[in-house]
Amino acid sequence: MRIGINTMSFMWRASAKDALETLARAGYRRFEIMAQPPHFDPMMEPAEAQAFARFLRDAGLTVESINLPSLDQNMGSASREMREYSIGLYERLIAIAQTIGAEAIITVTGRVNPLIAPARKELEGWFEEAFTHVLRSAERGGIKLMLENIPIGVFPAAAQMIAFADRIGSPNVGICYDIANAHFIAEDVVTGVHAVKSRLGIVHLSDTNRDKWRHDPIGMGSCDFAGFAQALREIGYDRTSMLEIVAEQAVEQTVESHRRAARWGWSAPPTS
């Protein structure tokens, strides 16, 4: 099972270009980019996206997916203005993905305040309205939207995501299953993998315990990587697993996490 690298550890300290150059020196070639200014701006001009595409081509690197975090957008918001703003961000990212050759955009299912959340029917309706708008643009552009399970999302669990995706019914809707996010909400990750297998397009690897939501290097939490890897083999998963860790020593701890993942059947770290 092949490994790619998400740029989350670099999000607040380097541009996406600098992060990819740094990781490329460690031998990595497949990436997922966090679309967060100033790291990688979803509102960049077309010329900037074209320049980034040239950089990737010249360096022999591939961005498989772009990840828009839930920090400054929310397609499940009660505010129509926020939903419209978020739709605009995703539509800009679809154009960027086409330009740089990315196949997919990681799509969180909104952001829910756990203290005083609206009714489920309203939350799901707001998100679905915004999502289907973005989906039309993705279908026209040939880009997949990968719904990700996040604890604060409208659909945090595997069964909820697959039910929503199947109801929408588009081949452009896939699922990104994150082991740490699932473990944090006490979801059995083996069951989760099997639940979403028909639409599973990417997985995220990091570690966490259940007392605090983390994306730590592998080995610092209690995620069941052995069971997760076995479940992926059972369903015949043959796409990329993205290491999405938050680490102070970004390169060193990425390589060490990769080395630990290899114990359970993922590919060995590259030789730089």
PDB file of C-alpha atoms in Angstrom:
ATOM      1  CA  MET A   1       0.000   0.000   0.000  1.00  0.00           C
ATOM      2  CA  ARG A   2       1.544   3.256  -1.123  1.00  0.00           C
ATOM      3  CA  ILE A   3       2.081   6.325   1.038  1.00  0.00           C
ATOM      4  CA  GLY A   4       1.699   9.989   0.159  1.00  0.00           C
ATOM      5  CA  ILE A   5       2.243  13.032   2.354  1.00  0.00           C
ATOM      6  CA  ASN A   6      -0.232  15.691   3.422  1.00  0.00           C
ATOM      7  CA  THR A   7       1.340  19.109   4.077  1.00  0.00           C
ATOM      8  CA  MET A   8      -0.485  19.833   7.359  1.00  0.00           C
ATOM      9  CA  SER A   9       2.750  20.012   9.384  1.00  0.00           C
ATOM     10  CA  PHE A  10       3.946  22.822   7.101  1.00  0.00           C
ATOM     11  CA  MET A  11       0.667  24.745   6.913  1.00  0.00           C
ATOM     12  CA  TRP A  12       1.643  27.640   9.184  1.00  0.00           C
ATOM     13  CA  ARG A  13       5.384  27.648   8.577  1.00  0.00           C
ATOM     14  CA  ALA A  14       6.056  27.337   4.824  1.00  0.00           C
ATOM     15  CA  SER A  15       4.471  27.724   1.425  1.00  0.00           C
ATOM     16  CA  ALA A  16       3.180  24.599  -0.296  1.00  0.00           C
ATOM     17  CA  LYS A  17       5.984  24.898  -2.851  1.00  0.00           C
ATOM     18  CA  ASP A  18       8.660  25.058  -0.140  1.00  0.00           C
ATOM     19  CA  ALA A  19       7.021  22.158   1.726  1.00  0.00           C
ATOM     20  CA  LEU A  20       6.975  19.953  -1.364  1.00  0.00           C
ATOM     21  CA  GLU A  21      10.579  20.808  -2.170  1.00  0.00           C
ATOM     22  CA  THR A  22      11.576  19.866   1.386  1.00  0.00           C
ATOM     23  CA  LEU A  23       9.661  16.586   1.289  1.00  0.00           C
ATOM     24  CA  ALA A  24      10.967  15.794  -2.188  1.00  0.00           C
ATOM     25  CA  ARG A  25      14.504  15.937  -0.814  1.00  0.00           C
ATOM     26  CA  ALA A  26      13.425  13.148   1.539  1.00  0.00           C
ATOM     27  CA  GLY A  27      12.300  11.113  -1.482  1.00  0.00           C
ATOM     28  CA  TYR A  28       8.541  11.770  -1.525  1.00  0.00           C
ATOM     29  CA  ARG A  29       6.656  12.341  -4.782  1.00  0.00           C
ATOM     30  CA  ARG A  30       2.910  12.081  -4.000  1.00  0.00           C
ATOM     31  CA  PHE A  31       1.148  14.760  -1.987  1.00  0.00           C
ATOM     32  CA  GLU A  32      -2.037  16.233  -0.609  1.00  0.00           C
ATOM     33  CA  ILE A  33      -1.909  19.996  -0.137  1.00  0.00           C
ATOM     34  CA  MET A  34      -3.707  21.916   2.586  1.00  0.00           C
ATOM     35  CA  ALA A  35      -5.526  24.813   0.925  1.00  0.00           C
ATOM     36  CA  GLN A  36      -4.984  27.358   3.671  1.00  0.00           C
ATOM     37  CA  PRO A  37      -3.466  30.820   3.171  1.00  0.00           C
ATOM     38  CA  PRO A  38      -0.636  31.647   3.234  1.00  0.00           C
ATOM     39  CA  HIS A  39       0.406  28.026   2.620  1.00  0.00           C
ATOM     40  CA  PHE A  40      -1.737  27.516  -0.495  1.00  0.00           C
ATOM     41  CA  ASP A  41      -4.400  30.099  -1.246  1.00  0.00           C
ATOM     42  CA  PRO A  42      -7.670  28.832  -2.737  1.00  0.00           C
ATOM     43  CA  MET A  43      -8.251  32.366  -4.034  1.00  0.00           C
ATOM     44  CA  MET A  44      -5.018  32.447  -6.035  1.00  0.00           C
ATOM     45  CA  GLU A  45      -5.109  33.858  -9.547  1.00  0.00           C
ATOM     46  CA  PRO A  46      -5.084  31.463 -12.535  1.00  0.00           C
ATOM     47  CA  ALA A  47      -1.525  32.524 -13.377  1.00  0.00           C
ATOM     48  CA  GLU A  48      -0.363  31.435  -9.917  1.00  0.00           C
ATOM     49  CA  ALA A  49      -1.990  28.031 -10.353  1.00  0.00           C
ATOM     50  CA  GLN A  50      -0.336  27.670 -13.753  1.00  0.00           C
ATOM     51  CA  ALA A  51       3.048  28.520 -12.235  1.00  0.00           C
ATOM     52  CA  PHE A  52       2.498  25.895  -9.538  1.00  0.00           C
ATOM     53  CA  ALA A  53       1.599  23.340 -12.204  1.00  0.00           C
ATOM     54  CA  ARG A  54       4.871  24.097 -13.992  1.00  0.00           C
ATOM     55  CA  PHE A  55       6.769  23.647 -10.734  1.00  0.00           C
ATOM     56  CA  LEU A  56       5.172  20.221 -10.204  1.00  0.00           C
ATOM     57  CA  ARG A  57       5.910  19.153 -13.759  1.00  0.00           C
ATOM     58  CA  ASP A  58       9.527  20.309 -13.648  1.00  0.00           C
ATOM     59  CA  ALA A  59      10.107  18.652 -10.255  1.00  0.00           C
ATOM     60  CA  GLY A  60       8.374  15.395 -11.188  1.00  0.00           C
ATOM     61  CA  LEU A  61       5.884  15.694  -8.309  1.00  0.00           C
ATOM     62  CA  THR A  62       2.181  14.832  -8.124  1.00  0.00           C
ATOM     63  CA  VAL A  63      -0.538  16.478  -6.074  1.00  0.00           C
ATOM     64  CA  GLU A  64      -3.275  13.866  -5.886  1.00  0.00           C
ATOM     65  CA  SER A  65      -5.677  15.861  -3.745  1.00  0.00           C
ATOM     66  CA  ILE A  66      -6.293  19.290  -2.258  1.00  0.00           C
ATOM     67  CA  ASN A  67      -7.643  19.562   1.281  1.00  0.00           C
ATOM     68  CA  LEU A  68      -9.706  22.594   2.284  1.00  0.00           C
ATOM     69  CA  PRO A  69      -9.789  22.624   6.113  1.00  0.00           C
ATOM     70  CA  SER A  70     -12.857  23.662   8.072  1.00  0.00           C
ATOM     71  CA  LEU A  71     -11.095  26.632   9.697  1.00  0.00           C
ATOM     72  CA  ASP A  72     -12.594  29.424   7.588  1.00  0.00           C
ATOM     73  CA  GLN A  73     -15.452  27.795   5.690  1.00  0.00           C
ATOM     74  CA  ASN A  74     -18.619  25.874   6.507  1.00  0.00           C
ATOM     75  CA  MET A  75     -21.055  24.397   3.990  1.00  0.00           C
ATOM     76  CA  GLY A  76     -23.280  23.361   6.889  1.00  0.00           C
ATOM     77  CA  SER A  77     -23.628  26.875   8.277  1.00  0.00           C
ATOM     78  CA  ALA A  78     -27.003  28.392   9.189  1.00  0.00           C
ATOM     79  CA  SER A  79     -25.806  31.548   7.438  1.00  0.00           C
ATOM     80  CA  ARG A  80     -26.557  31.604   3.712  1.00  0.00           C
ATOM     81  CA  GLU A  81     -23.710  34.072   3.241  1.00  0.00           C
ATOM     82  CA  MET A  82     -21.224  31.648   4.807  1.00  0.00           C
ATOM     83  CA  ARG A  83     -22.527  28.777   2.678  1.00  0.00           C
ATOM     84  CA  GLU A  84     -22.211  30.882  -0.470  1.00  0.00           C
ATOM     85  CA  TYR A  85     -18.689  31.953   0.484  1.00  0.00           C
ATOM     86  CA  SER A  86     -17.741  28.321   1.104  1.00  0.00           C
ATOM     87  CA  ILE A  87     -19.225  27.235  -2.230  1.00  0.00           C
ATOM     88  CA  GLY A  88     -17.094  29.886  -3.903  1.00  0.00           C
ATOM     89  CA  LEU A  89     -13.935  28.565  -2.239  1.00  0.00           C
ATOM     90  CA  TYR A  90     -14.622  25.022  -3.422  1.00  0.00           C
ATOM     91  CA  GLU A  91     -15.391  26.200  -6.942  1.00  0.00           C
ATOM     92  CA  ARG A  92     -12.095  28.061  -7.063  1.00  0.00           C
ATOM     93  CA  LEU A  93     -10.328  24.919  -5.840  1.00  0.00           C
ATOM     94  CA  ILE A  94     -11.968  22.839  -8.561  1.00  0.00           C
ATOM     95  CA  ALA A  95     -10.421  25.141 -11.165  1.00  0.00           C
ATOM     96  CA  ILE A  96      -7.046  24.963  -9.389  1.00  0.00           C
ATOM     97  CA  ALA A  97      -7.246  21.169  -9.205  1.00  0.00           C
ATOM     98  CA  GLN A  98      -7.829  21.003 -12.952  1.00  0.00           C
ATOM     99  CA  THR A  99      -4.828  23.249 -13.570  1.00  0.00           C
ATOM    100  CA  ILE A 100      -2.362  21.390 -11.336  1.00  0.00           C
ATOM    101  CA  GLY A 101      -3.586  17.891 -12.178  1.00  0.00           C
ATOM    102  CA  ALA A 102      -5.142  16.973  -8.819  1.00  0.00           C
ATOM    103  CA  GLU A 103      -7.851  14.323  -9.017  1.00  0.00           C
ATOM    104  CA  ALA A 104      -9.820  15.157  -5.895  1.00  0.00           C
ATOM    105  CA  ILE A 105     -10.749  17.721  -3.284  1.00  0.00           C
ATOM    106  CA  ILE A 106     -11.118  16.591   0.323  1.00  0.00           C
ATOM    107  CA  THR A 107     -14.497  17.878   1.468  1.00  0.00           C
ATOM    108  CA  VAL A 108     -15.340  18.158   5.144  1.00  0.00           C
ATOM    109  CA  THR A 109     -19.037  17.862   5.928  1.00  0.00           C
ATOM    110  CA  GLY A 110     -19.477  21.293   7.438  1.00  0.00           C
ATOM    111  CA  ARG A 111     -18.685  22.351  10.981  1.00  0.00           C
ATOM    112  CA  VAL A 112     -21.099  21.838  13.883  1.00  0.00           C
ATOM    113  CA  ASN A 113     -20.922  23.618  17.238  1.00  0.00           C
ATOM    114  CA  PRO A 114     -21.181  20.772  19.770  1.00  0.00           C
ATOM    115  CA  LEU A 115     -22.452  23.095  22.509  1.00  0.00           C
ATOM    116  CA  ILE A 116     -25.659  24.254  20.831  1.00  0.00           C
ATOM    117  CA  ALA A 117     -26.185  22.638  17.440  1.00  0.00           C
ATOM    118  CA  PRO A 118     -29.204  23.190  15.186  1.00  0.00           C
ATOM    119  CA  ALA A 119     -31.620  20.350  14.499  1.00  0.00           C
ATOM    120  CA  ARG A 120     -30.229  17.498  12.384  1.00  0.00           C
ATOM    121  CA  LYS A 121     -32.756  18.082   9.609  1.00  0.00           C
ATOM    122  CA  GLU A 122     -31.675  21.698   9.234  1.00  0.00           C
ATOM    123  CA  LEU A 123     -27.942  20.883   9.370  1.00  0.00           C
ATOM    124  CA  GLU A 124     -28.229  18.174   6.761  1.00  0.00           C
ATOM    125  CA  GLY A 125     -30.388  20.339   4.530  1.00  0.00           C
ATOM    126  CA  TRP A 126     -27.985  23.276   4.605  1.00  0.00           C
ATOM    127  CA  PHE A 127     -25.014  21.052   3.870  1.00  0.00           C
ATOM    128  CA  GLU A 128     -26.724  19.120   1.097  1.00  0.00           C
ATOM    129  CA  GLU A 129     -27.862  22.299  -0.652  1.00  0.00           C
ATOM    130  CA  ALA A 130     -24.324  23.711  -0.677  1.00  0.00           C
ATOM    131  CA  PHE A 131     -22.652  20.401  -1.485  1.00  0.00           C
ATOM    132  CA  THR A 132     -24.845  19.648  -4.491  1.00  0.00           C
ATOM    133  CA  HIS A 133     -24.047  23.109  -5.854  1.00  0.00           C
ATOM    134  CA  VAL A 134     -20.310  22.391  -5.593  1.00  0.00           C
ATOM    135  CA  LEU A 135     -20.825  18.891  -6.988  1.00  0.00           C
ATOM    136  CA  ARG A 136     -22.265  20.244 -10.218  1.00  0.00           C
ATOM    137  CA  SER A 137     -19.051  22.206 -10.759  1.00  0.00           C
ATOM    138  CA  ALA A 138     -16.939  19.160  -9.847  1.00  0.00           C
ATOM    139  CA  GLU A 139     -18.816  16.963 -12.325  1.00  0.00           C
ATOM    140  CA  ARG A 140     -18.292  19.493 -15.099  1.00  0.00           C
ATOM    141  CA  GLY A 141     -14.587  19.686 -14.249  1.00  0.00           C
ATOM    142  CA  GLY A 142     -13.982  15.960 -13.820  1.00  0.00           C
ATOM    143  CA  ILE A 143     -12.930  16.352 -10.187  1.00  0.00           C
ATOM    144  CA  LYS A 144     -13.970  14.072  -7.326  1.00  0.00           C
ATOM    145  CA  LEU A 145     -15.224  15.387  -4.000  1.00  0.00           C
ATOM    146  CA  MET A 146     -13.990  13.136  -1.192  1.00  0.00           C
ATOM    147  CA  LEU A 147     -16.211  13.445   1.881  1.00  0.00           C
ATOM    148  CA  GLU A 148     -14.071  13.239   5.013  1.00  0.00           C
ATOM    149  CA  ASN A 149     -15.161  12.050   8.436  1.00  0.00           C
ATOM    150  CA  ILE A 150     -14.359  14.757  10.966  1.00  0.00           C
ATOM    151  CA  PRO A 151     -15.655  14.766  14.558  1.00  0.00           C
ATOM    152  CA  ILE A 152     -17.235  18.219  14.209  1.00  0.00           C
ATOM    153  CA  GLY A 153     -18.836  17.551  10.827  1.00  0.00           C
ATOM    154  CA  VAL A 154     -22.488  17.086   9.921  1.00  0.00           C
ATOM    155  CA  PHE A 155     -21.680  13.451   9.060  1.00  0.00           C
ATOM    156  CA  PRO A 156     -18.857  12.378  11.423  1.00  0.00           C
ATOM    157  CA  ALA A 157     -19.347   8.602  11.140  1.00  0.00           C
ATOM    158  CA  ALA A 158     -18.706   6.170   8.294  1.00  0.00           C
ATOM    159  CA  ALA A 159     -22.310   4.974   8.088  1.00  0.00           C
ATOM    160  CA  GLN A 160     -23.570   8.553   7.851  1.00  0.00           C
ATOM    161  CA  MET A 161     -21.129   9.472   5.082  1.00  0.00           C
ATOM    162  CA  ILE A 162     -21.840   6.449   2.921  1.00  0.00           C
ATOM    163  CA  ALA A 163     -25.602   6.884   3.332  1.00  0.00           C
ATOM    164  CA  PHE A 164     -25.345  10.504   2.206  1.00  0.00           C
ATOM    165  CA  ALA A 165     -22.974   9.705  -0.675  1.00  0.00           C
ATOM    166  CA  ASP A 166     -25.154   6.872  -1.932  1.00  0.00           C
ATOM    167  CA  ARG A 167     -28.267   9.030  -1.741  1.00  0.00           C
ATOM    168  CA  ILE A 168     -26.548  11.740  -3.810  1.00  0.00           C
ATOM    169  CA  GLY A 169     -25.543   8.962  -6.191  1.00  0.00           C
ATOM    170  CA  SER A 170     -22.849  10.699  -8.228  1.00  0.00           C
ATOM    171  CA  PRO A 171     -19.690   8.861  -9.328  1.00  0.00           C
ATOM    172  CA  ASN A 172     -17.845  12.080  -8.507  1.00  0.00           C
ATOM    173  CA  VAL A 173     -18.547  11.622  -4.788  1.00  0.00           C
ATOM    174  CA  GLY A 174     -16.022   9.510  -2.913  1.00  0.00           C
ATOM    175  CA  ILE A 175     -14.937   9.104   0.680  1.00  0.00           C
ATOM    176  CA  CYS A 176     -11.749   9.987   2.508  1.00  0.00           C
ATOM    177  CA  TYR A 177     -11.610   7.882   5.669  1.00  0.00           C
ATOM    178  CA  ASP A 178      -9.411   9.257   8.449  1.00  0.00           C
ATOM    179  CA  ILE A 179      -8.301   6.689  11.047  1.00  0.00           C
ATOM    180  CA  ALA A 180      -7.594   9.255  13.782  1.00  0.00           C
ATOM    181  CA  ASN A 181     -10.910  11.068  13.333  1.00  0.00           C
ATOM    182  CA  ALA A 182     -12.788   7.767  13.461  1.00  0.00           C
ATOM    183  CA  HIS A 183     -10.879   6.525  16.504  1.00  0.00           C
ATOM    184  CA  PHE A 184     -11.493   9.774  18.381  1.00  0.00           C
ATOM    185  CA  ILE A 185     -15.279   9.388  18.109  1.00  0.00           C
ATOM    186  CA  ALA A 186     -14.959   5.734  19.265  1.00  0.00           C
ATOM    187  CA  GLU A 187     -15.812   4.297  15.864  1.00  0.00           C
ATOM    188  CA  ASP A 188     -14.397   0.851  15.115  1.00  0.00           C
ATOM    189  CA  VAL A 189     -12.088   1.575  12.185  1.00  0.00           C
ATOM    190  CA  VAL A 190     -12.330  -1.931  10.744  1.00  0.00           C
ATOM    191  CA  THR A 191     -16.106  -1.667  10.590  1.00  0.00           C
ATOM    192  CA  GLY A 192     -15.750   1.840   9.183  1.00  0.00           C
ATOM    193  CA  VAL A 193     -13.494   0.761   6.320  1.00  0.00           C
ATOM    194  CA  HIS A 194     -15.898  -1.988   5.299  1.00  0.00           C
ATOM    195  CA  ALA A 195     -18.851   0.397   5.516  1.00  0.00           C
ATOM    196  CA  VAL A 196     -17.349   2.895   3.047  1.00  0.00           C
ATOM    197  CA  LYS A 197     -15.504   0.457   0.778  1.00  0.00           C
ATOM    198  CA  SER A 198     -17.652   1.109  -2.299  1.00  0.00           C
ATOM    199  CA  ARG A 199     -16.624   4.784  -2.414  1.00  0.00           C
ATOM    200  CA  LEU A 200     -13.294   4.784  -0.578  1.00  0.00           C
ATOM    201  CA  GLY A 201     -10.859   6.896  -2.584  1.00  0.00           C
ATOM    202  CA  ILE A 202      -8.255   7.952  -0.052  1.00  0.00           C
ATOM    203  CA  VAL A 203      -7.325   7.338   3.578  1.00  0.00           C
ATOM    204  CA  HIS A 204      -5.612   9.593   6.094  1.00  0.00           C
ATOM    205  CA  LEU A 205      -3.071   8.262   8.585  1.00  0.00           C
ATOM    206  CA  SER A 206      -2.167   9.870  11.912  1.00  0.00           C
ATOM    207  CA  ASP A 207      -2.511   8.903  15.559  1.00  0.00           C
ATOM    208  CA  THR A 208      -4.650  10.043  18.461  1.00  0.00           C
ATOM    209  CA  ASN A 209      -6.062   9.000  21.806  1.00  0.00           C
ATOM    210  CA  ARG A 210      -9.716   9.481  22.683  1.00  0.00           C
ATOM    211  CA  ASP A 211      -9.313  12.174  25.337  1.00  0.00           C
ATOM    212  CA  LYS A 212      -8.074  14.822  22.872  1.00  0.00           C
ATOM    213  CA  TRP A 213      -8.553  15.100  19.108  1.00  0.00           C
ATOM    214  CA  ARG A 214      -5.057  14.937  17.621  1.00  0.00           C
ATOM    215  CA  HIS A 215      -3.201  14.189  14.395  1.00  0.00           C
ATOM    216  CA  ASP A 216      -0.009  13.009  16.046  1.00  0.00           C
ATOM    217  CA  PRO A 217       2.814  10.989  14.487  1.00  0.00           C
ATOM    218  CA  ILE A 218       2.092   7.268  14.386  1.00  0.00           C
ATOM    219  CA  GLY A 219       2.944   5.633  17.702  1.00  0.00           C
ATOM    220  CA  MET A 220       1.871   8.534  19.922  1.00  0.00           C
ATOM    221  CA  GLY A 221      -1.760   7.447  20.253  1.00  0.00           C
ATOM    222  CA  SER A 222      -3.933   4.343  20.428  1.00  0.00           C
ATOM    223  CA  CYS A 223      -5.254   3.925  16.862  1.00  0.00           C
ATOM    224  CA  ASP A 224      -5.584   0.336  15.614  1.00  0.00           C
ATOM    225  CA  PHE A 225      -3.251   0.462  12.623  1.00  0.00           C
ATOM    226  CA  ALA A 226      -2.935  -3.319  12.400  1.00  0.00           C
ATOM    227  CA  GLY A 227      -6.691  -3.752  12.092  1.00  0.00           C
ATOM    228  CA  PHE A 228      -6.983  -0.783   9.761  1.00  0.00           C
ATOM    229  CA  ALA A 229      -4.320  -2.147   7.411  1.00  0.00           C
ATOM    230  CA  GLN A 230      -5.906  -5.597   7.418  1.00  0.00           C
ATOM    231  CA  ALA A 231      -9.316  -4.118   6.612  1.00  0.00           C
ATOM    232  CA  LEU A 232      -7.831  -2.184   3.685  1.00  0.00           C
ATOM    233  CA  ARG A 233      -6.294  -5.386   2.343  1.00  0.00           C
ATOM    234  CA  GLU A 234      -9.602  -7.213   2.762  1.00  0.00           C
ATOM    235  CA  ILE A 235     -11.459  -4.708   0.592  1.00  0.00           C
ATOM    236  CA  GLY A 236      -8.674  -4.596  -2.006  1.00  0.00           C
ATOM    237  CA  TYR A 237      -7.807  -0.946  -1.407  1.00  0.00           C
ATOM    238  CA  ASP A 238      -5.107   0.045  -3.901  1.00  0.00           C
ATOM    239  CA  ARG A 239      -5.044   3.830  -3.712  1.00  0.00           C
ATOM    240  CA  THR A 240      -2.889   6.215  -1.675  1.00  0.00           C
ATOM    241  CA  SER A 241      -2.784   6.465   2.110  1.00  0.00           C
ATOM    242  CA  MET A 242      -1.857  10.028   3.053  1.00  0.00           C
ATOM    243  CA  LEU A 243       0.191  10.648   6.184  1.00  0.00           C
ATOM    244  CA  GLU A 244      -1.528  13.675   7.721  1.00  0.00           C
ATOM    245  CA  ILE A 245       0.396  14.372  10.900  1.00  0.00           C
ATOM    246  CA  VAL A 246       1.000  17.516  12.907  1.00  0.00           C
ATOM    247  CA  ALA A 247       4.637  17.491  14.024  1.00  0.00           C
ATOM    248  CA  GLU A 248       7.257  20.018  15.050  1.00  0.00           C
ATOM    249  CA  GLN A 249       9.990  18.009  13.311  1.00  0.00           C
ATOM    250  CA  ALA A 250       7.965  17.668  10.154  1.00  0.00           C
ATOM    251  CA  VAL A 251      10.325  15.681   7.924  1.00  0.00           C
ATOM    252  CA  GLU A 252      11.906  13.507  10.602  1.00  0.00           C
ATOM    253  CA  GLN A 253       8.593  12.573  12.205  1.00  0.00           C
ATOM    254  CA  THR A 254       6.967  12.005   8.813  1.00  0.00           C
ATOM    255  CA  VAL A 255       9.680   9.521   7.896  1.00  0.00           C
ATOM    256  CA  GLU A 256       9.439   7.831  11.302  1.00  0.00           C
ATOM    257  CA  SER A 257       5.643   7.573  10.997  1.00  0.00           C
ATOM    258  CA  HIS A 258       6.089   6.069   7.544  1.00  0.00           C
ATOM    259  CA  ARG A 259       8.590   3.593   8.945  1.00  0.00           C
ATOM    260  CA  ARG A 260       6.111   2.558  11.635  1.00  0.00           C
ATOM    261  CA  ALA A 261       3.303   2.218   9.076  1.00  0.00           C
ATOM    262  CA  ALA A 262       5.477  -0.124   7.031  1.00  0.00           C
ATOM    263  CA  ARG A 263       5.331  -2.623   9.917  1.00  0.00           C
ATOM    264  CA  TRP A 264       1.653  -3.157   9.106  1.00  0.00           C
ATOM    265  CA  GLY A 265       2.061  -3.531   5.350  1.00  0.00           C
ATOM    266  CA  TRP A 266       2.361  -0.041   3.921  1.00  0.00           C
ATOM    267  CA  SER A 267       5.287   0.617   1.578  1.00  0.00           C
ATOM    268  CA  ALA A 268       8.700   1.346   3.065  1.00  0.00           C
ATOM    269  CA  PRO A 269       9.945   4.953   3.260  1.00  0.00           C
ATOM    270  CA  PRO A 270      11.833   6.162   0.178  1.00  0.00           C
ATOM    271  CA  THR A 271      15.571   6.403   0.085  1.00  0.00           C
ATOM    272  CA  SER A 272      16.248  10.071  -0.553  1.00  0.00           C
TER     273      SER A 272
END
